[in-house]
mmCIF file of C-alpha atoms and ligand atoms in Angstrom:
data_model
loop_
_atom_site.group_PDB
_atom_site.id
_atom_site.type_symbol
_atom_site.label_atom_id
_atom_site.label_comp_id
_atom_site.label_asym_id
_atom_site.label_seq_id
_atom_site.Cartn_x
_atom_site.Cartn_y
_atom_site.Cartn_z
ATOM 1 C CA MET A 20 33.632 32.696 -31.447
ATOM 2 C CA ASP A 21 36.675 32.715 -33.673
ATOM 3 C CA LEU A 22 39.678 32.143 -31.398
ATOM 4 C CA PHE A 23 42.257 33.757 -33.696
ATOM 5 C CA GLU A 24 40.161 36.926 -33.981
ATOM 6 C CA LEU A 25 39.572 37.074 -30.235
ATOM 7 C CA LEU A 26 43.258 36.696 -29.438
ATOM 8 C CA HIS A 27 44.023 39.676 -31.663
ATOM 9 C CA LYS A 28 41.135 41.872 -30.525
ATOM 10 C CA ASP A 29 41.917 45.072 -28.644
ATOM 11 C CA ASP A 30 38.933 45.464 -26.388
ATOM 12 C CA LEU A 31 37.630 42.163 -25.039
ATOM 13 C CA SER A 32 34.124 42.090 -23.524
ATOM 14 C CA LYS A 33 33.298 40.193 -20.334
ATOM 15 C CA GLU A 34 31.702 37.380 -22.383
ATOM 16 C CA GLU A 35 34.826 37.105 -24.533
ATOM 17 C CA ILE A 36 37.070 37.030 -21.468
ATOM 18 C CA ILE A 37 34.941 34.238 -19.993
ATOM 19 C CA PHE A 38 35.165 32.338 -23.280
ATOM 20 C CA LEU A 39 38.987 32.549 -23.171
ATOM 21 C CA LEU A 40 39.148 31.551 -19.494
ATOM 22 C CA ASN A 41 37.024 28.491 -20.346
ATOM 23 C CA LEU A 42 39.271 27.265 -23.180
ATOM 24 C CA SER A 43 39.751 23.570 -22.584
ATOM 25 C CA THR A 44 41.737 21.879 -25.330
ATOM 26 C CA LYS A 45 45.520 21.793 -25.038
ATOM 27 C CA GLU A 46 45.850 23.334 -28.476
ATOM 28 C CA ASP A 47 43.560 26.303 -27.767
ATOM 29 C CA ILE A 48 45.176 26.982 -24.391
ATOM 30 C CA SER A 49 48.580 26.878 -26.016
ATOM 31 C CA TYR A 50 47.419 29.503 -28.604
ATOM 32 C CA LEU A 51 46.283 31.699 -25.721
ATOM 33 C CA TYR A 52 49.655 31.452 -23.930
ATOM 34 C CA THR A 53 51.567 32.072 -27.152
ATOM 35 C CA ARG A 54 49.537 35.185 -27.980
ATOM 36 C CA ALA A 55 49.914 36.503 -24.404
ATOM 37 C CA ASP A 56 53.662 35.993 -24.716
ATOM 38 C CA GLU A 57 53.673 37.953 -27.998
ATOM 39 C CA VAL A 58 51.728 40.823 -26.438
ATOM 40 C CA ARG A 59 54.093 40.766 -23.453
ATOM 41 C CA GLN A 60 57.043 41.059 -25.800
ATOM 42 C CA ILE A 61 55.459 43.959 -27.718
ATOM 43 C CA CYS A 62 54.413 45.858 -24.552
ATOM 44 C CA CYS A 63 57.252 45.018 -22.121
ATOM 45 C CA GLY A 64 60.167 43.642 -24.149
ATOM 46 C CA ASP A 65 62.230 40.649 -23.054
ATOM 47 C CA GLU A 66 63.550 42.004 -19.771
ATOM 48 C CA VAL A 67 62.331 40.453 -16.531
ATOM 49 C CA HIS A 68 62.205 42.826 -13.569
ATOM 50 C CA LEU A 69 63.018 41.469 -10.124
ATOM 51 C CA ARG A 70 61.313 42.944 -7.060
ATOM 52 C CA GLY A 71 63.048 42.046 -3.788
ATOM 53 C CA ILE A 72 60.533 41.426 -1.015
ATOM 54 C CA ILE A 73 61.241 42.097 2.669
ATOM 55 C CA GLU A 74 58.463 40.863 4.961
ATOM 56 C CA ILE A 75 58.950 43.310 7.785
ATOM 57 C CA SER A 76 56.254 42.000 10.149
ATOM 58 C CA ASN A 77 53.781 39.120 10.267
ATOM 59 C CA TYR A 78 51.436 40.805 12.752
ATOM 60 C CA CYS A 79 48.040 41.673 11.312
ATOM 61 C CA ASP A 80 44.897 43.355 12.646
ATOM 62 C CA GLN A 81 42.752 41.772 9.934
ATOM 63 C CA ASP A 82 41.175 38.342 9.840
ATOM 64 C CA CYS A 83 40.970 37.382 6.153
ATOM 65 C CA PHE A 84 39.559 33.862 5.889
ATOM 66 C CA TYR A 85 42.217 32.604 3.449
ATOM 67 C CA CYS A 86 45.341 33.959 5.132
ATOM 68 C CA GLY A 87 47.674 32.330 7.632
ATOM 69 C CA LEU A 88 48.654 35.730 9.070
ATOM 70 C CA ARG A 89 45.064 36.496 10.193
ATOM 71 C CA GLU A 90 44.917 37.772 13.742
ATOM 72 C CA SER A 91 42.873 34.769 14.943
ATOM 73 C CA ASN A 92 45.729 32.409 14.068
ATOM 74 C CA PHE A 93 47.229 32.049 17.532
ATOM 75 C CA ASN A 94 49.474 29.181 16.411
ATOM 76 C CA LEU A 95 51.727 31.419 14.337
ATOM 77 C CA PRO A 96 54.864 32.783 16.054
ATOM 78 C CA ARG A 97 54.873 36.532 15.378
ATOM 79 C CA TYR A 98 57.836 38.810 14.612
ATOM 80 C CA ARG A 99 58.748 42.351 13.689
ATOM 81 C CA MET A 100 62.061 43.161 12.032
ATOM 82 C CA THR A 101 63.958 46.115 13.439
ATOM 83 C CA PRO A 102 64.377 49.148 11.155
ATOM 84 C CA GLU A 103 68.127 48.433 11.053
ATOM 85 C CA GLU A 104 67.473 44.864 9.859
ATOM 86 C CA VAL A 105 65.108 46.136 7.158
ATOM 87 C CA ILE A 106 67.564 48.760 5.905
ATOM 88 C CA ALA A 107 70.473 46.276 5.904
ATOM 89 C CA THR A 108 68.374 43.774 3.916
ATOM 90 C CA ALA A 109 67.461 46.496 1.406
ATOM 91 C CA LYS A 110 71.172 47.156 0.877
ATOM 92 C CA THR A 111 71.832 43.443 0.353
ATOM 93 C CA ILE A 112 69.114 43.371 -2.312
ATOM 94 C CA THR A 113 70.442 46.361 -4.237
ATOM 95 C CA ASN A 114 73.972 44.947 -4.009
ATOM 96 C CA LEU A 115 72.606 42.003 -6.006
ATOM 97 C CA GLY A 116 71.572 44.429 -8.775
ATOM 98 C CA ILE A 117 67.867 44.441 -7.855
ATOM 99 C CA PHE A 118 66.420 47.948 -7.785
ATOM 100 C CA THR A 119 62.929 47.551 -6.392
ATOM 101 C CA ILE A 120 62.441 46.890 -2.679
ATOM 102 C CA VAL A 121 58.994 45.700 -1.584
ATOM 103 C CA LEU A 122 58.250 46.344 2.091
ATOM 104 C CA GLN A 123 55.479 43.907 2.968
ATOM 105 C CA SER A 124 53.570 43.109 6.156
ATOM 106 C CA GLY A 125 50.150 42.405 7.578
ATOM 107 C CA GLU A 126 48.208 45.447 8.757
ATOM 108 C CA ASP A 127 50.530 46.181 11.648
ATOM 109 C CA HIS A 128 50.063 49.616 13.187
ATOM 110 C CA VAL A 129 53.120 49.248 15.431
ATOM 111 C CA PHE A 130 54.919 50.020 12.196
ATOM 112 C CA ASP A 131 53.335 53.460 12.385
ATOM 113 C CA THR A 132 53.547 56.499 10.112
ATOM 114 C CA ASP A 133 56.873 57.734 11.426
ATOM 115 C CA LEU A 134 58.617 54.379 11.613
ATOM 116 C CA ILE A 135 57.726 53.462 8.027
ATOM 117 C CA ALA A 136 58.670 56.976 6.866
ATOM 118 C CA TYR A 137 62.044 56.613 8.602
ATOM 119 C CA ILE A 138 62.679 53.254 6.896
ATOM 120 C CA ILE A 139 61.668 54.598 3.465
ATOM 121 C CA TYR A 140 63.806 57.710 3.848
ATOM 122 C CA SER A 141 66.827 55.710 5.051
ATOM 123 C CA ILE A 142 66.619 53.205 2.186
ATOM 124 C CA LYS A 143 66.315 56.074 -0.279
ATOM 125 C CA GLN A 144 69.399 57.739 1.192
ATOM 126 C CA GLU A 145 71.473 54.578 1.019
ATOM 127 C CA THR A 146 70.317 52.867 -2.186
ATOM 128 C CA PRO A 147 69.070 53.837 -5.672
ATOM 129 C CA ALA A 148 66.086 51.482 -5.357
ATOM 130 C CA ALA A 149 62.421 52.176 -5.964
ATOM 131 C CA ILE A 150 60.240 51.342 -2.960
ATOM 132 C CA THR A 151 56.947 49.505 -3.148
ATOM 133 C CA LEU A 152 54.801 49.400 -0.027
ATOM 134 C CA SER A 153 52.506 46.445 0.599
ATOM 135 C CA LEU A 154 51.225 47.189 4.092
ATOM 136 C CA GLY A 155 47.470 46.759 3.665
ATOM 137 C CA GLU A 156 44.819 49.442 4.022
ATOM 138 C CA ARG A 157 46.280 52.341 5.967
ATOM 139 C CA GLY A 158 45.314 55.945 6.639
ATOM 140 C CA PHE A 159 45.211 58.473 3.794
ATOM 141 C CA ASP A 160 47.579 60.742 5.747
ATOM 142 C CA GLU A 161 49.987 57.833 6.115
ATOM 143 C CA TYR A 162 49.981 57.215 2.363
ATOM 144 C CA ARG A 163 50.761 60.925 1.860
ATOM 145 C CA THR A 164 53.581 60.978 4.415
ATOM 146 C CA TRP A 165 55.197 57.871 2.946
ATOM 147 C CA LYS A 166 54.988 59.316 -0.571
ATOM 148 C CA ILE A 167 56.796 62.426 0.636
ATOM 149 C CA ALA A 168 59.385 60.222 2.384
ATOM 150 C CA GLY A 169 60.164 58.637 -0.992
ATOM 151 C CA ALA A 170 57.837 55.661 -1.577
ATOM 152 C CA ASP A 171 57.174 55.042 -5.257
ATOM 153 C CA ARG A 172 54.538 52.338 -5.487
ATOM 154 C CA TYR A 173 51.752 50.744 -3.453
ATOM 155 C CA LEU A 174 50.531 47.170 -3.825
ATOM 156 C CA LEU A 175 47.029 46.523 -2.493
ATOM 157 C CA LYS A 176 45.387 43.445 -3.956
ATOM 158 C CA HIS A 177 41.600 43.511 -4.297
ATOM 159 C CA GLU A 178 41.536 39.660 -4.177
ATOM 160 C CA THR A 179 38.012 39.479 -5.631
ATOM 161 C CA ALA A 180 35.890 41.980 -7.553
ATOM 162 C CA ASN A 181 32.707 40.266 -6.308
ATOM 163 C CA PRO A 182 31.512 42.473 -3.404
ATOM 164 C CA LYS A 183 29.526 39.636 -1.782
ATOM 165 C CA LEU A 184 32.486 37.257 -1.791
ATOM 166 C CA TYR A 185 34.743 40.083 -0.639
ATOM 167 C CA GLY A 186 32.460 40.521 2.387
ATOM 168 C CA VAL A 187 32.616 36.771 3.109
ATOM 169 C CA TYR A 188 36.422 36.591 2.965
ATOM 170 C CA HIS A 189 37.074 39.860 4.797
ATOM 171 C CA ASN A 190 34.686 40.217 7.695
ATOM 172 C CA LYS A 191 36.104 43.610 8.681
ATOM 173 C CA GLN A 192 36.573 45.215 5.261
ATOM 174 C CA LYS A 193 34.597 46.257 2.167
ATOM 175 C CA LEU A 194 35.518 46.062 -1.522
ATOM 176 C CA SER A 195 34.337 49.645 -2.056
ATOM 177 C CA ASP A 196 36.853 50.879 0.543
ATOM 178 C CA ARG A 197 39.678 48.983 -1.103
ATOM 179 C CA ILE A 198 38.844 50.543 -4.467
ATOM 180 C CA THR A 199 38.684 54.005 -2.852
ATOM 181 C CA HIS A 200 42.147 53.457 -1.339
ATOM 182 C CA LEU A 201 43.603 52.354 -4.674
ATOM 183 C CA LYS A 202 42.140 55.374 -6.459
ATOM 184 C CA PHE A 203 43.435 57.708 -3.758
ATOM 185 C CA LEU A 204 46.923 56.210 -3.971
ATOM 186 C CA LYS A 205 46.961 56.797 -7.710
ATOM 187 C CA THR A 206 45.719 60.368 -7.281
ATOM 188 C CA ILE A 207 48.630 61.282 -5.024
ATOM 189 C CA GLY A 208 51.203 59.882 -7.416
ATOM 190 C CA TYR A 209 51.877 56.273 -6.437
ATOM 191 C CA GLN A 210 52.314 53.676 -9.153
ATOM 192 C CA ILE A 211 49.649 51.195 -8.051
ATOM 193 C CA GLY A 212 49.376 47.421 -8.087
ATOM 194 C CA SER A 213 46.426 45.182 -7.337
ATOM 195 C CA GLY A 214 45.092 41.800 -8.448
ATOM 196 C CA ASN A 215 43.214 38.734 -7.335
ATOM 197 C CA MET A 216 43.541 35.200 -6.086
ATOM 198 C CA VAL A 217 42.471 32.444 -8.470
ATOM 199 C CA GLY A 218 40.499 29.495 -7.128
ATOM 200 C CA LEU A 219 39.116 31.030 -3.933
ATOM 201 C CA PRO A 220 36.176 29.127 -2.418
ATOM 202 C CA MET A 221 32.882 29.933 -4.209
ATOM 203 C CA GLN A 222 34.645 32.019 -6.895
ATOM 204 C CA THR A 223 33.411 31.550 -10.483
ATOM 205 C CA VAL A 224 35.027 32.186 -13.862
ATOM 206 C CA GLU A 225 32.634 35.142 -14.201
ATOM 207 C CA ASP A 226 34.151 36.597 -11.028
ATOM 208 C CA ILE A 227 37.654 36.228 -12.486
ATOM 209 C CA ALA A 228 36.544 38.052 -15.636
ATOM 210 C CA ASP A 229 35.303 40.862 -13.379
ATOM 211 C CA ASP A 230 38.678 40.850 -11.581
ATOM 212 C CA ILE A 231 40.485 41.433 -14.866
ATOM 213 C CA LEU A 232 38.040 44.168 -15.869
ATOM 214 C CA LEU A 233 38.414 45.860 -12.479
ATOM 215 C CA CYS A 234 42.195 45.889 -12.992
ATOM 216 C CA LYS A 235 41.571 47.623 -16.323
ATOM 217 C CA GLN A 236 39.168 50.142 -14.809
ATOM 218 C CA LEU A 237 41.693 51.009 -12.082
ATOM 219 C CA ASP A 238 44.355 51.633 -14.746
ATOM 220 C CA LEU A 239 46.893 49.655 -12.725
ATOM 221 C CA ASP A 240 50.636 49.765 -13.195
ATOM 222 C CA MET A 241 51.003 46.193 -11.895
ATOM 223 C CA ALA A 242 48.428 43.385 -11.747
ATOM 224 C CA ALA A 243 49.116 40.138 -9.867
ATOM 225 C CA PHE A 244 47.173 36.896 -10.250
ATOM 226 C CA GLY A 245 48.200 34.076 -7.936
ATOM 227 C CA PRO A 246 46.511 30.781 -7.054
ATOM 228 C CA PHE A 247 44.692 30.381 -3.749
ATOM 229 C CA ILE A 248 46.576 27.953 -1.491
ATOM 230 C CA PRO A 249 44.803 26.854 1.712
ATOM 231 C CA SER A 250 46.614 27.710 4.909
ATOM 232 C CA PRO A 251 46.461 25.711 8.178
ATOM 233 C CA ASN A 252 44.627 27.304 11.103
ATOM 234 C CA THR A 253 42.281 29.280 8.841
ATOM 235 C CA PRO A 254 38.586 28.712 8.044
ATOM 236 C CA TYR A 255 39.591 27.597 4.537
ATOM 237 C CA GLN A 256 42.307 25.162 5.576
ATOM 238 C CA ASN A 257 40.456 22.187 4.057
ATOM 239 C CA LYS A 258 39.479 23.844 0.788
ATOM 240 C CA LYS A 259 41.070 22.940 -2.550
ATOM 241 C CA SER A 260 43.903 25.024 -4.007
ATOM 242 C CA GLY A 261 43.370 27.016 -7.158
ATOM 243 C CA THR A 262 44.802 25.321 -10.237
ATOM 244 C CA VAL A 263 47.973 26.211 -12.100
ATOM 245 C CA GLU A 264 46.103 26.069 -15.402
ATOM 246 C CA LEU A 265 43.363 28.547 -14.477
ATOM 247 C CA THR A 266 45.966 30.876 -12.938
ATOM 248 C CA LEU A 267 48.037 30.809 -16.133
ATOM 249 C CA LYS A 268 44.947 31.381 -18.258
ATOM 250 C CA THR A 269 43.991 34.331 -16.039
ATOM 251 C CA MET A 270 47.471 35.848 -16.414
ATOM 252 C CA ALA A 271 47.409 35.324 -20.176
ATOM 253 C CA VAL A 272 43.963 36.855 -20.645
ATOM 254 C CA ALA A 273 44.946 39.723 -18.333
ATOM 255 C CA ARG A 274 47.955 40.404 -20.557
ATOM 256 C CA LEU A 275 45.645 40.622 -23.601
ATOM 257 C CA VAL A 276 43.244 42.964 -21.790
ATOM 258 C CA LEU A 277 45.649 45.120 -19.772
ATOM 259 C CA GLN A 278 48.592 45.090 -22.209
ATOM 260 C CA ASN A 279 51.162 47.576 -20.806
ATOM 261 C CA VAL A 280 51.100 46.554 -17.130
ATOM 262 C CA HIS A 281 53.639 44.625 -15.113
ATOM 263 C CA ILE A 282 52.431 41.088 -14.352
ATOM 264 C CA PRO A 283 54.404 38.876 -11.939
ATOM 265 C CA ALA A 284 54.903 35.130 -12.108
ATOM 266 C CA THR A 285 54.041 34.666 -8.435
ATOM 267 C CA THR A 286 55.750 32.602 -5.770
ATOM 268 C CA ALA A 287 52.379 30.939 -5.102
ATOM 269 C CA LEU A 288 52.377 29.678 -8.688
ATOM 270 C CA ALA A 289 55.929 28.353 -8.212
ATOM 271 C CA THR A 290 54.804 26.714 -4.972
ATOM 272 C CA LEU A 291 52.112 24.689 -6.765
ATOM 273 C CA ASP A 292 54.341 23.831 -9.728
ATOM 274 C CA VAL A 293 58.132 23.652 -9.677
ATOM 275 C CA ASP A 294 58.122 25.153 -13.195
ATOM 276 C CA GLY A 295 55.447 27.699 -12.306
ATOM 277 C CA ARG A 296 57.691 30.743 -12.695
ATOM 278 C CA ILE A 297 58.822 29.739 -16.170
ATOM 279 C CA LYS A 298 55.285 28.852 -17.195
ATOM 280 C CA GLY A 299 54.133 32.231 -15.906
ATOM 281 C CA LEU A 300 56.895 34.083 -17.763
ATOM 282 C CA ASN A 301 55.853 32.232 -20.933
ATOM 283 C CA SER A 302 52.183 33.156 -20.458
ATOM 284 C CA GLY A 303 52.343 36.925 -20.185
ATOM 285 C CA ALA A 304 54.383 37.669 -17.046
ATOM 286 C CA ASN A 305 57.413 39.976 -16.968
ATOM 287 C CA ILE A 306 58.121 40.222 -13.226
ATOM 288 C CA VAL A 307 59.468 37.886 -10.514
ATOM 289 C CA MET A 308 59.303 38.807 -6.842
ATOM 290 C CA PRO A 309 61.915 36.823 -4.869
ATOM 291 C CA ASP A 310 61.724 36.871 -1.090
ATOM 292 C CA PHE A 311 64.817 38.202 0.695
ATOM 293 C CA THR A 312 63.385 38.271 4.207
ATOM 294 C CA PRO A 313 66.174 37.005 6.469
ATOM 295 C CA SER A 314 65.870 33.829 8.498
ATOM 296 C CA PRO A 315 64.175 33.048 10.896
ATOM 297 C CA TYR A 316 61.499 35.571 9.902
ATOM 298 C CA ARG A 317 60.925 34.236 6.387
ATOM 299 C CA GLU A 318 59.728 30.850 7.685
ATOM 300 C CA GLN A 319 57.224 32.648 9.930
ATOM 301 C CA TYR A 320 55.594 34.688 7.164
ATOM 302 C CA GLN A 321 53.098 31.911 6.523
ATOM 303 C CA ILE A 322 50.341 33.392 4.374
ATOM 304 C CA TYR A 323 50.199 29.827 3.030
ATOM 305 C CA PRO A 324 52.445 26.817 3.792
ATOM 306 C CA ASP A 325 55.528 25.396 2.042
ATOM 307 C CA ARG A 326 56.368 28.449 -0.050
ATOM 308 C CA ARG A 327 58.999 27.860 -2.707
ATOM 309 C CA CYS A 328 62.601 28.929 -2.043
ATOM 310 C CA MET A 329 62.125 29.256 1.715
ATOM 311 C CA THR A 330 65.748 28.608 2.591
ATOM 312 C CA ASP A 331 67.648 30.121 -0.347
ATOM 313 C CA GLU A 332 70.452 32.538 0.451
ATOM 314 C CA PRO A 333 70.164 35.867 -1.446
ATOM 315 C CA GLN A 334 73.104 35.255 -3.814
ATOM 316 C CA ASN A 335 71.921 31.703 -4.612
ATOM 317 C CA CYS A 336 68.395 32.972 -5.220
ATOM 318 C CA ARG A 337 69.628 35.649 -7.644
ATOM 319 C CA SER A 338 71.823 33.131 -9.542
ATOM 320 C CA CYS A 339 69.053 30.532 -9.705
ATOM 321 C CA LEU A 340 66.593 33.086 -11.103
ATOM 322 C CA GLN A 341 69.145 34.264 -13.647
ATOM 323 C CA LEU A 342 69.615 30.684 -14.891
ATOM 324 C CA GLN A 343 65.867 30.119 -15.144
ATOM 325 C CA ILE A 344 65.233 33.416 -16.930
ATOM 326 C CA GLU A 345 68.123 33.005 -19.377
ATOM 327 C CA SER A 346 67.014 29.433 -20.140
ATOM 328 C CA ILE A 347 63.977 30.898 -21.936
ATOM 329 C CA GLY A 348 65.960 33.533 -23.832
ATOM 330 C CA ARG A 349 65.095 36.431 -21.516
ATOM 331 C CA ARG A 350 67.336 38.578 -19.319
ATOM 332 C CA ILE A 351 67.148 40.227 -15.911
ATOM 333 C CA SER A 352 66.620 43.975 -16.098
ATOM 334 C CA THR A 353 69.068 46.281 -14.382
ATOM 335 C CA SER A 354 66.559 49.158 -14.239
ATOM 336 C CA ARG A 355 64.012 49.976 -11.533
ATOM 337 C CA GLY A 356 61.210 48.688 -13.748
ATOM 338 C CA ASP A 357 58.891 51.660 -13.315
ATOM 339 C CA SER A 358 55.373 51.774 -14.703
ATOM 340 C CA LEU A 359 55.120 50.966 -18.399
ATOM 341 C CA LYS A 360 52.618 53.814 -18.613
ATOM 342 C CA LEU A 361 55.151 56.535 -17.812
ATOM 343 C CA THR A 362 56.717 58.578 -20.603
ATOM 344 C CA PRO A 363 60.548 58.448 -20.917
ATOM 345 C CA LYS A 364 60.702 61.923 -19.308
ATOM 346 C CA GLU A 365 58.530 60.809 -16.392
ATOM 347 C CA ILE A 366 60.745 57.740 -15.898
ATOM 348 C CA ILE A 367 63.838 59.959 -15.629
ATOM 349 C CA ASN A 368 62.050 62.204 -13.107
ATOM 350 C CA TRP A 369 60.944 59.199 -11.037
ATOM 351 C CA SER A 370 64.480 57.794 -11.017
ATOM 352 C CA PHE A 371 65.876 60.993 -9.488
ATOM 353 C CA LYS A 372 63.202 61.404 -6.829
HETATM 354 S S1 SF4 B 418 45.618 38.967 3.672
HETATM 355 FE FE1 SF4 B 418 46.779 40.691 4.510
HETATM 356 S S2 SF4 B 418 45.272 41.848 5.704
HETATM 357 FE FE2 SF4 B 418 44.397 39.810 5.386
HETATM 358 S S3 SF4 B 418 45.013 38.631 7.204
HETATM 359 FE FE3 SF4 B 418 46.577 38.283 5.614
HETATM 360 S S4 SF4 B 418 48.165 39.770 5.997
HETATM 361 FE FE4 SF4 B 418 46.327 40.437 7.114
#
């Protein structure tokens, strides 16, 4: 296959995606990253959007094999933030000029419909921020209630598009259900995000190509591709991490295929490589998602160990990111960073919701 032609092709087939994911020479991989960066600039511009994460609870009813928050991990100290702590943290984030708040937790039903709705409504009253929910698979009525309360986006990663592997990793859940939830969320007006983990046990490059194609089929607004990192006290604690290179290639190919979606340079990537965020931003990414969960909770949100920037204070984190982003000629956005698929009129309407 002619690499130059492929990198400029609009509609890549599965075979072509696999070919790009298998590129092996430094020179070819560098062409891929450069082209992804060009497409990112055409589709997203040079602004980098920050999404401020608050990990509101590390309780979880699920038992995903790769995750340190799984309910069978009895060694993890558990916490729930109070609504007042969550709302105060959201204000701190917006005071730093960051206008997306991500409320993230395991599947924790103590944070029930009303409590989450109260938190969403309160944050909306007190800040101009967009709210992304990342609370796992919840009830369809809950999604509806939270949308009415003011939530804007929902992040629900599919992790793998291979239904057999999905069943192995998630003994209580099915891929088809996850896809149904994502489609429902989109139907009722959420901007939706999903994505996979790169380097999961037994995963193949063919599976990753299917992940990218599933993201296209779902018409996502955000797609996240982070490396698998083994977590202690899980069935996969002794497995190998995913690699930085395959994660970057996945992000770059995803940028070519998905074009006008938000793609984050993940904290997991920065955990495996101190320059991971910059490498991600140079390979198709346009989003960074810093963690503003207050201490001591942040240390206890151990999806995987030794996450980058575990002890940074909010102001230091914001300044450090600004330096990194400006060092590559980019700038931090001061907008909410809504879906790139919305028309200008729709963006204005979203902003005033
Ligand atoms: S991946 Fe999510 S749903 Fe699965 S155990 Fe971890 S926090 Fe729970």
